Amino acid sequence: MNALAPILSAALVSGSLYALLASGLSFVWGTVRIFNFAQGALLMIGAYVAWYVTDPSRAGAGLGAGFTAALFALAFGGAVLYLAIVRPFIGRANSDLMVIMTTLAAATFFENGADWVAGPRYKNLPRLATGNIQFSNTAVSMQELIIIILGPSLLLAFAVFLKRAKLGMAIRAVEQNRDAAFLVGIDIRNIYVIVFAVSAVLAAVAGVLYGGEYFITPTMGDDPLLKAFIVVVFGGLGSLPGTVVGAYMIALIESVSRYYIGLYYTPPILFGVLIAVMLVRPTGLLGRAYQ
């Protein structure tokens, strides 16, 4: 029982970060039917943009300005990423393989570029709030509490946008049947640009939160990207509810494994759980089959 509080708090923090990043992956897959292997690098870029604007030795404009700059920069960057290295291959033979290669190449380029521009030394962002809250036998920092609340709140607002807003309904129409959406006058090419921009914004939010909780490095997005892929497959490709549920379940399994078994054996356990779920339900917990 003494371990319950720290395990749950760690799972909620990690689950919120995984849910933000994985929702962007799932969103792109559900609409465009591709995997964006540069999503982790976008998280890293968002953190670096916020750090550059925030750091007193750089722009020194404060954390609020840094957060805002990261959102706008990544919205633009996500759109450019699609237009430059994804759109030219959509509809071509072996387009899935080509997009995998180009997004992997982009991730490598971004990571090496960050290392060249900012250097390999660890950096960190100021915390969104200071202080701790005592809960049972563990202390939860205000930064962790903000992550726990902000992550699912943003995803709930995102779900409402998809369900109620005109643009959100157009995106869901393309996801459900792109041919029918095209016939009723929806510009699918513009929808794809918007989807990549929104996905990048979700990565930016995760990056800023991650940079305040941990450290910023050029390769900081690699491990979250791996966990995000596990989450989207575990929860169900293209399913936002499945992605959120999967994020918290994977984070809980990870926290329990780290506490009782150790960090070294946690990745094999996660992949073992994923394989077991895929054997029973190939589409994931809440996923559906795609044609």
Protein backbone atom coordinates (compact mmCIF):
# COMPACT_ATOMS: atom_id res chain seq x y z
CA MET A 1 0.00 0.00 0.00
CA ASN A 2 2.92 2.37 0.67
CA ALA A 3 3.91 2.06 -2.98
CA LEU A 4 0.46 2.82 -4.37
CA ALA A 5 0.66 6.64 -4.23
CA PRO A 6 4.07 7.05 -5.93
CA ILE A 7 3.17 4.45 -8.57
CA LEU A 8 -0.12 6.18 -9.38
CA SER A 9 1.39 9.67 -9.46
CA ALA A 10 4.19 8.54 -11.79
CA ALA A 11 1.68 6.72 -14.00
CA LEU A 12 -0.59 9.78 -14.25
CA VAL A 13 2.29 12.09 -15.18
CA SER A 14 3.75 9.70 -17.77
CA GLY A 15 0.29 8.77 -19.06
CA SER A 16 -0.61 12.42 -19.68
CA LEU A 17 2.60 13.02 -21.64
CA TYR A 18 2.23 9.77 -23.61
CA ALA A 19 -1.41 10.58 -24.38
CA LEU A 20 -0.53 13.99 -25.85
CA LEU A 21 2.21 12.65 -28.11
CA ALA A 22 0.38 9.44 -29.05
CA SER A 23 -2.84 11.31 -29.87
CA GLY A 24 -0.96 13.22 -32.54
CA LEU A 25 0.34 9.96 -34.01
CA SER A 26 -3.10 8.38 -33.88
CA PHE A 27 -4.70 11.47 -35.40
CA VAL A 28 -2.35 11.39 -38.39
CA TRP A 29 -2.82 7.66 -38.87
CA GLY A 30 -6.60 7.84 -38.62
CA THR A 31 -6.85 10.62 -41.19
CA VAL A 32 -3.87 10.26 -43.54
CA ARG A 33 -3.14 6.53 -42.95
CA ILE A 34 0.58 6.99 -42.36
CA PHE A 35 2.91 6.86 -39.38
CA ASN A 36 4.87 10.04 -38.71
CA PHE A 37 8.24 8.91 -37.36
CA ALA A 38 9.26 12.55 -36.88
CA GLN A 39 6.70 13.07 -34.09
CA GLY A 40 9.30 12.60 -31.34
CA ALA A 41 11.60 15.10 -33.03
CA LEU A 42 8.72 17.60 -33.13
CA LEU A 43 8.38 17.20 -29.36
CA MET A 44 12.08 18.02 -29.07
CA ILE A 45 11.80 21.07 -31.33
CA GLY A 46 8.88 22.41 -29.31
CA ALA A 47 10.93 22.13 -26.12
CA TYR A 48 13.94 23.88 -27.70
CA VAL A 49 11.82 26.71 -29.14
CA ALA A 50 10.27 27.31 -25.72
CA TRP A 51 13.72 27.19 -24.08
CA TYR A 52 15.22 29.66 -26.56
CA VAL A 53 12.40 32.19 -26.06
CA THR A 54 12.33 31.67 -22.29
CA ASP A 55 16.03 31.51 -21.36
CA PRO A 56 17.37 34.83 -19.99
CA SER A 57 20.63 34.41 -21.91
CA ARG A 58 18.67 34.11 -25.18
CA ALA A 59 15.40 35.92 -25.92
CA GLY A 60 14.41 36.05 -22.23
CA ALA A 61 10.73 36.65 -22.97
CA GLY A 62 9.38 34.36 -20.25
CA LEU A 63 7.79 30.92 -20.13
CA GLY A 64 4.37 32.08 -21.34
CA ALA A 65 5.90 33.58 -24.48
CA GLY A 66 8.03 30.46 -24.91
CA PHE A 67 5.01 28.18 -24.68
CA THR A 68 3.11 30.30 -27.20
CA ALA A 69 6.07 30.47 -29.57
CA ALA A 70 6.44 26.68 -29.44
CA LEU A 71 2.78 26.20 -30.37
CA PHE A 72 2.90 28.56 -33.34
CA ALA A 73 6.31 27.33 -34.52
CA LEU A 74 5.22 23.70 -34.45
CA ALA A 75 1.88 24.41 -36.12
CA PHE A 76 3.82 25.96 -39.00
CA GLY A 77 6.48 23.25 -38.84
CA GLY A 78 3.95 20.44 -38.95
CA ALA A 79 2.32 21.91 -42.05
CA VAL A 80 5.71 22.35 -43.74
CA LEU A 81 6.69 18.79 -42.80
CA TYR A 82 3.63 17.45 -44.57
CA LEU A 83 3.99 19.64 -47.65
CA ALA A 84 7.73 19.05 -48.04
CA ILE A 85 8.30 15.37 -47.28
CA VAL A 86 4.93 13.61 -47.05
CA ARG A 87 2.63 15.08 -49.67
CA PRO A 88 4.96 14.37 -52.65
CA PHE A 89 4.65 10.63 -51.95
CA ILE A 90 0.91 10.37 -51.19
CA GLY A 91 -0.78 8.18 -53.79
CA ARG A 92 2.46 6.78 -55.23
CA ALA A 93 3.50 3.15 -55.27
CA ASN A 94 5.07 2.10 -51.95
CA SER A 95 4.01 5.43 -50.46
CA ASP A 96 3.86 3.97 -46.93
CA LEU A 97 7.48 2.85 -47.09
CA MET A 98 8.58 6.12 -48.65
CA VAL A 99 6.88 8.20 -45.94
CA ILE A 100 8.46 6.05 -43.23
CA MET A 101 11.89 6.69 -44.76
CA THR A 102 11.35 10.42 -45.25
CA THR A 103 9.97 11.04 -41.75
CA LEU A 104 12.81 8.99 -40.22
CA ALA A 105 15.26 11.04 -42.25
CA ALA A 106 13.58 14.25 -41.09
CA ALA A 107 13.80 13.13 -37.45
CA THR A 108 17.53 12.44 -37.84
CA PHE A 109 18.03 15.80 -39.55
CA PHE A 110 16.15 17.65 -36.78
CA GLU A 111 18.08 15.90 -34.01
CA ASN A 112 21.46 16.59 -35.59
CA GLY A 113 20.41 20.16 -36.33
CA ALA A 114 19.44 20.70 -32.68
CA ASP A 115 22.77 19.25 -31.58
CA TRP A 116 24.62 21.59 -33.95
CA VAL A 117 22.64 24.72 -33.01
CA ALA A 118 22.11 24.25 -29.26
CA GLY A 119 24.81 21.74 -28.35
CA PRO A 120 24.53 18.39 -26.57
CA ARG A 121 24.46 19.74 -23.01
CA TYR A 122 21.27 19.24 -21.01
CA LYS A 123 18.90 22.17 -20.76
CA ASN A 124 15.65 22.61 -18.92
CA LEU A 125 12.67 24.91 -18.85
CA PRO A 126 11.36 26.68 -15.76
CA ARG A 127 8.53 24.84 -14.08
CA LEU A 128 5.02 26.08 -14.74
CA ALA A 129 4.51 26.28 -10.97
CA THR A 130 6.60 25.61 -7.88
CA GLY A 131 5.83 23.87 -4.63
CA ASN A 132 4.53 20.44 -3.66
CA ILE A 133 1.29 18.88 -2.54
CA GLN A 134 1.45 16.06 -0.03
CA PHE A 135 -0.67 13.09 -1.03
CA SER A 136 -0.67 9.98 1.16
CA ASN A 137 2.99 9.04 1.57
CA THR A 138 4.26 10.89 -1.48
CA ALA A 139 4.70 14.50 -2.54
CA VAL A 140 3.37 15.59 -5.94
CA SER A 141 4.95 18.73 -7.35
CA MET A 142 2.76 21.48 -8.77
CA GLN A 143 4.41 20.87 -12.16
CA GLU A 144 3.31 17.22 -12.05
CA LEU A 145 -0.18 18.23 -10.97
CA ILE A 146 -0.44 20.63 -13.92
CA ILE A 147 0.66 17.86 -16.30
CA ILE A 148 -1.89 15.47 -14.80
CA ILE A 149 -4.70 18.02 -15.26
CA LEU A 150 -3.62 19.77 -18.46
CA GLY A 151 -2.99 16.66 -20.57
CA PRO A 152 -6.47 15.11 -20.40
CA SER A 153 -8.13 18.55 -20.38
CA LEU A 154 -6.53 19.46 -23.72
CA LEU A 155 -7.43 16.09 -25.19
CA LEU A 156 -11.02 16.50 -24.02
CA ALA A 157 -11.17 19.92 -25.69
CA PHE A 158 -9.66 18.33 -28.81
CA ALA A 159 -12.34 15.63 -28.80
CA VAL A 160 -15.08 18.27 -28.46
CA PHE A 161 -13.54 20.19 -31.37
CA LEU A 162 -13.62 17.08 -33.57
CA LYS A 163 -17.21 16.35 -32.61
CA ARG A 164 -18.78 19.82 -32.66
CA ALA A 165 -16.73 22.23 -34.79
CA LYS A 166 -17.35 22.41 -38.54
CA LEU A 167 -13.67 21.84 -39.29
CA GLY A 168 -13.58 18.97 -36.83
CA MET A 169 -16.53 17.31 -38.53
CA ALA A 170 -14.80 17.74 -41.89
CA ILE A 171 -11.71 16.02 -40.50
CA ARG A 172 -13.83 13.14 -39.18
CA ALA A 173 -15.54 12.86 -42.56
CA VAL A 174 -12.17 12.46 -44.28
CA GLU A 175 -11.17 9.89 -41.67
CA GLN A 176 -14.32 7.84 -42.17
CA ASN A 177 -14.52 7.97 -45.97
CA ARG A 178 -12.20 10.21 -47.92
CA ASP A 179 -13.89 9.51 -51.27
CA ALA A 180 -17.30 10.53 -49.95
CA ALA A 181 -15.75 13.58 -48.25
CA PHE A 182 -14.20 14.62 -51.57
CA LEU A 183 -17.55 14.24 -53.35
CA VAL A 184 -19.30 16.60 -50.91
CA GLY A 185 -16.67 19.30 -51.51
CA ILE A 186 -14.16 18.85 -48.68
CA ASP A 187 -10.62 19.80 -49.72
CA ILE A 188 -8.75 16.73 -48.56
CA ARG A 189 -5.32 18.21 -49.24
CA ASN A 190 -5.99 21.14 -46.91
CA ILE A 191 -7.37 18.76 -44.27
CA TYR A 192 -4.13 16.79 -44.35
CA VAL A 193 -2.11 19.96 -43.80
CA ILE A 194 -4.30 20.90 -40.83
CA VAL A 195 -4.03 17.40 -39.37
CA PHE A 196 -0.23 17.53 -39.44
CA ALA A 197 -0.26 21.02 -37.92
CA VAL A 198 -2.56 19.97 -35.07
CA SER A 199 -0.51 16.81 -34.48
CA ALA A 200 2.65 18.93 -34.23
CA VAL A 201 0.95 21.29 -31.75
CA LEU A 202 0.12 18.33 -29.50
CA ALA A 203 3.79 17.31 -29.71
CA ALA A 204 4.80 20.88 -28.80
CA VAL A 205 2.63 20.86 -25.68
CA ALA A 206 4.13 17.53 -24.65
CA GLY A 207 7.63 18.89 -25.34
CA VAL A 208 7.19 21.99 -23.17
CA LEU A 209 5.72 19.94 -20.31
CA TYR A 210 8.46 17.33 -20.72
CA GLY A 211 11.17 20.01 -20.78
CA GLY A 212 9.96 21.46 -17.48
CA GLU A 213 9.71 18.06 -15.79
CA TYR A 214 12.90 16.46 -17.14
CA PHE A 215 15.72 17.70 -19.39
CA ILE A 216 15.95 18.94 -22.96
CA THR A 217 18.38 17.13 -25.27
CA PRO A 218 18.49 16.59 -29.06
CA THR A 219 17.37 12.96 -28.59
CA MET A 220 14.76 13.60 -25.90
CA GLY A 221 11.91 12.56 -28.21
CA ASP A 222 13.19 9.06 -28.97
CA ASP A 223 11.90 7.26 -25.88
CA PRO A 224 8.51 9.09 -25.81
CA LEU A 225 8.09 8.24 -29.50
CA LEU A 226 8.66 4.55 -28.82
CA LYS A 227 6.14 4.63 -25.96
CA ALA A 228 3.68 6.53 -28.17
CA PHE A 229 3.86 3.81 -30.84
CA ILE A 230 3.20 1.17 -28.20
CA VAL A 231 0.26 3.22 -26.97
CA VAL A 232 -1.41 3.75 -30.36
CA VAL A 233 -1.12 0.07 -31.28
CA PHE A 234 -2.21 -1.04 -27.81
CA GLY A 235 -5.18 1.34 -27.66
CA GLY A 236 -6.24 1.01 -31.29
CA LEU A 237 -4.98 2.75 -34.41
CA GLY A 238 -6.92 5.92 -35.18
CA SER A 239 -8.99 5.76 -31.98
CA LEU A 240 -8.59 8.84 -29.77
CA PRO A 241 -10.39 7.23 -26.78
CA GLY A 242 -8.32 4.08 -27.26
CA THR A 243 -5.13 6.15 -27.39
CA VAL A 244 -5.93 7.95 -24.14
CA VAL A 245 -6.95 4.74 -22.34
CA GLY A 246 -3.89 2.96 -23.73
CA ALA A 247 -1.56 5.77 -22.64
CA TYR A 248 -2.61 5.53 -19.01
CA MET A 249 -2.64 1.73 -19.00
CA ILE A 250 0.86 1.54 -20.51
CA ALA A 251 2.08 4.20 -18.07
CA LEU A 252 0.62 2.24 -15.14
CA ILE A 253 2.22 -1.01 -16.29
CA GLU A 254 5.50 0.83 -16.76
CA SER A 255 5.35 2.41 -13.29
CA VAL A 256 4.53 -0.90 -11.58
CA SER A 257 7.30 -2.68 -13.48
CA ARG A 258 9.89 -0.01 -12.69
CA TYR A 259 9.00 -0.03 -9.00
CA TYR A 260 8.93 -3.77 -8.43
CA ILE A 261 11.14 -5.23 -11.18
CA GLY A 262 13.45 -2.45 -12.33
CA LEU A 263 14.07 -0.09 -15.22
CA TYR A 264 16.09 -2.60 -17.24
CA TYR A 265 13.28 -5.14 -17.62
CA THR A 266 10.45 -2.67 -18.20
CA PRO A 267 10.69 -2.37 -22.05
CA PRO A 268 10.47 -6.16 -22.60
CA ILE A 269 7.46 -6.28 -20.29
CA LEU A 270 5.72 -3.51 -22.23
CA PHE A 271 6.33 -5.26 -25.54
CA GLY A 272 5.18 -8.55 -24.02
CA VAL A 273 1.90 -6.95 -22.93
CA LEU A 274 1.50 -5.40 -26.39
CA ILE A 275 2.04 -8.74 -28.12
CA ALA A 276 -0.44 -10.45 -25.81
CA VAL A 277 -3.10 -7.82 -26.55
CA MET A 278 -2.46 -8.03 -30.30
CA LEU A 279 -2.87 -11.80 -30.25
CA VAL A 280 -6.28 -11.46 -28.60
CA ARG A 281 -7.39 -8.26 -30.34
CA PRO A 282 -5.32 -7.35 -33.43
CA THR A 283 -6.98 -3.93 -33.81
CA GLY A 284 -6.08 -2.88 -30.26
CA LEU A 285 -8.37 -2.24 -27.31
CA LEU A 286 -10.73 0.22 -29.00
CA GLY A 287 -9.48 0.18 -32.57
CA ARG A 288 -11.26 -0.87 -35.71
CA ALA A 289 -10.08 -2.56 -38.86
CA TYR A 290 -9.10 -0.33 -41.79
CA GLN A 291 -9.64 -1.22 -45.37
